[in-house]
Amino acid sequence: MKIEMNGSNSLKSESPAGSLTWDSGQEYCAVQIKSGIMKVDTKQIKTTKYRFHNASRETKSLTVEHEILEGATLTKPVDFKEKTHNLYRFELALPVGETLFDVVETKQLSHTTRILNKSDQEIERHISSAYLPAKVREQFKQAMILRQVVNDQQENATNLKARIDQFCKEQDRIRKNLEVAGSQTQQGQNYLARLAQQDAEIDEAQRAIVLAEQSAKEAEYIYQKYVYELHFN
């Protein structure tokens, strides 16, 4: 920012008797959902707030150089003194005391994504978004319910595979102990019984894995079909 202040006892300074703050936010303007694709057109609004204090006893003229937000349109003020490739120049009359001056710039943005590529966290943010229409939030809420079924079945299969891995490690340890104790001893017979029991548990877990993976595939199909059939315009 560069500011020039002129009048009696003219002053030119890179650090004038003033300050600035700015904030930037987004508003959802339009949402379209079709064939699993979500397009969101948003409006980014940047407001720069200038605050000046004229401690003299007469009005000063003030030139404010404001850096342009790339791709944005000037919303406030409606006119300017001059515009370069990267700056607006505003001419102000600075009366005695404090003066507030706001520059508002608006930028249109468009973003398109495949809903199936969105993470659980992104979907949760859409559900709780205050900007999206209620119908869209409800659609994402239902999608998250269906997606959670997929996650649960996949997690179930993963846990069963981890259980089998643990059985295999335990059986390796038992077989080593069996070699030391001998299969004809009482301790060896106990080891053999434990191996047989674990073999049965491994077989049961493998059957459960097949069912869980099949359930996960079916749940994934239902989820993808729901997402693909979503429609909002």
mmCIF file with all atom_site columns, N, CA and C in Angstrom, residues 28 125-134 137:
data_model
loop_
_atom_site.group_PDB
_atom_site.id
_atom_site.type_symbol
_atom_site.label_atom_id
_atom_site.label_alt_id
_atom_site.label_comp_id
_atom_site.label_asym_id
_atom_site.label_entity_id
_atom_site.label_seq_id
_atom_site.pdbx_PDB_ins_code
_atom_site.Cartn_x
_atom_site.Cartn_y
_atom_site.Cartn_z
_atom_site.occupancy
_atom_site.B_iso_or_equiv
_atom_site.pdbx_formal_charge
_atom_site.auth_seq_id
_atom_site.auth_comp_id
_atom_site.auth_asym_id
_atom_site.auth_atom_id
_atom_site.pdbx_PDB_model_num
ATOM 1  N N  . TYR A 1 28  ? -21.506 -19.495 -1.412 1.00 0.00 ? 28  TYR A N  1
ATOM 2  C CA . TYR A 1 28  ? -21.922 -20.441 -2.446 1.00 0.00 ? 28  TYR A CA 1
ATOM 3  C C  . TYR A 1 28  ? -23.007 -19.785 -3.294 1.00 0.00 ? 28  TYR A C  1
ATOM 4  N N  . ARG A 1 125 ? -18.019 -32.224 5.806  1.00 0.00 ? 125 ARG A N  1
ATOM 5  C CA . ARG A 1 125 ? -18.043 -30.757 5.728  1.00 0.00 ? 125 ARG A CA 1
ATOM 6  C C  . ARG A 1 125 ? -19.240 -30.282 4.903  1.00 0.00 ? 125 ARG A C  1
ATOM 7  N N  . HIS A 1 126 ? -19.571 -31.017 3.841  1.00 0.00 ? 126 HIS A N  1
ATOM 8  C CA . HIS A 1 126 ? -20.741 -30.653 3.042  1.00 0.00 ? 126 HIS A CA 1
ATOM 9  C C  . HIS A 1 126 ? -22.024 -30.800 3.860  1.00 0.00 ? 126 HIS A C  1
ATOM 10 N N  . ILE A 1 127 ? -22.095 -31.844 4.672  1.00 0.00 ? 127 ILE A N  1
ATOM 11 C CA . ILE A 1 127 ? -23.294 -32.082 5.486  1.00 0.00 ? 127 ILE A CA 1
ATOM 12 C C  . ILE A 1 127 ? -23.527 -30.938 6.464  1.00 0.00 ? 127 ILE A C  1
ATOM 13 N N  . SER A 1 128 ? -22.443 -30.417 7.054  1.00 0.00 ? 128 SER A N  1
ATOM 14 C CA . SER A 1 128 ? -22.555 -29.369 8.074  1.00 0.00 ? 128 SER A CA 1
ATOM 15 C C  . SER A 1 128 ? -22.446 -27.959 7.492  1.00 0.00 ? 128 SER A C  1
ATOM 16 N N  . SER A 1 129 ? -22.284 -27.844 6.173  1.00 0.00 ? 129 SER A N  1
ATOM 17 C CA . SER A 1 129 ? -22.106 -26.532 5.552  1.00 0.00 ? 129 SER A CA 1
ATOM 18 C C  . SER A 1 129 ? -23.369 -25.693 5.664  1.00 0.00 ? 129 SER A C  1
ATOM 19 N N  . ALA A 1 130 ? -23.188 -24.445 6.076  1.00 0.00 ? 130 ALA A N  1
ATOM 20 C CA . ALA A 1 130 ? -24.320 -23.533 6.170  1.00 0.00 ? 130 ALA A CA 1
ATOM 21 C C  . ALA A 1 130 ? -24.619 -22.887 4.819  1.00 0.00 ? 130 ALA A C  1
ATOM 22 N N  . TYR A 1 131 ? -23.747 -23.092 3.846  1.00 0.00 ? 131 TYR A N  1
ATOM 23 C CA . TYR A 1 131 ? -23.904 -22.436 2.552  1.00 0.00 ? 131 TYR A CA 1
ATOM 24 C C  . TYR A 1 131 ? -24.650 -23.295 1.534  1.00 0.00 ? 131 TYR A C  1
ATOM 25 N N  . LEU A 1 132 ? -24.506 -24.614 1.627  1.00 0.00 ? 132 LEU A N  1
ATOM 26 C CA . LEU A 1 132 ? -25.154 -25.486 0.654  1.00 0.00 ? 132 LEU A CA 1
ATOM 27 C C  . LEU A 1 132 ? -26.660 -25.566 0.915  1.00 0.00 ? 132 LEU A C  1
ATOM 28 N N  . PRO A 1 133 ? -27.468 -25.738 -0.129 1.00 0.00 ? 133 PRO A N  1
ATOM 29 C CA . PRO A 1 133 ? -28.914 -25.905 0.063  1.00 0.00 ? 133 PRO A CA 1
ATOM 30 C C  . PRO A 1 133 ? -29.226 -27.116 0.929  1.00 0.00 ? 133 PRO A C  1
ATOM 31 N N  . ALA A 1 134 ? -30.342 -27.055 1.644  1.00 0.00 ? 134 ALA A N  1
ATOM 32 C CA . ALA A 1 134 ? -30.718 -28.128 2.567  1.00 0.00 ? 134 ALA A CA 1
ATOM 33 C C  . ALA A 1 134 ? -30.857 -29.466 1.848  1.00 0.00 ? 134 ALA A C  1
ATOM 34 N N  . ARG A 1 137 ? -27.464 -30.993 1.315  1.00 0.00 ? 137 ARG A N  1
ATOM 35 C CA . ARG A 1 137 ? -26.918 -31.509 2.582  1.00 0.00 ? 137 ARG A CA 1
ATOM 36 C C  . ARG A 1 137 ? -27.571 -32.837 2.948  1.00 0.00 ? 137 ARG A C  1
#
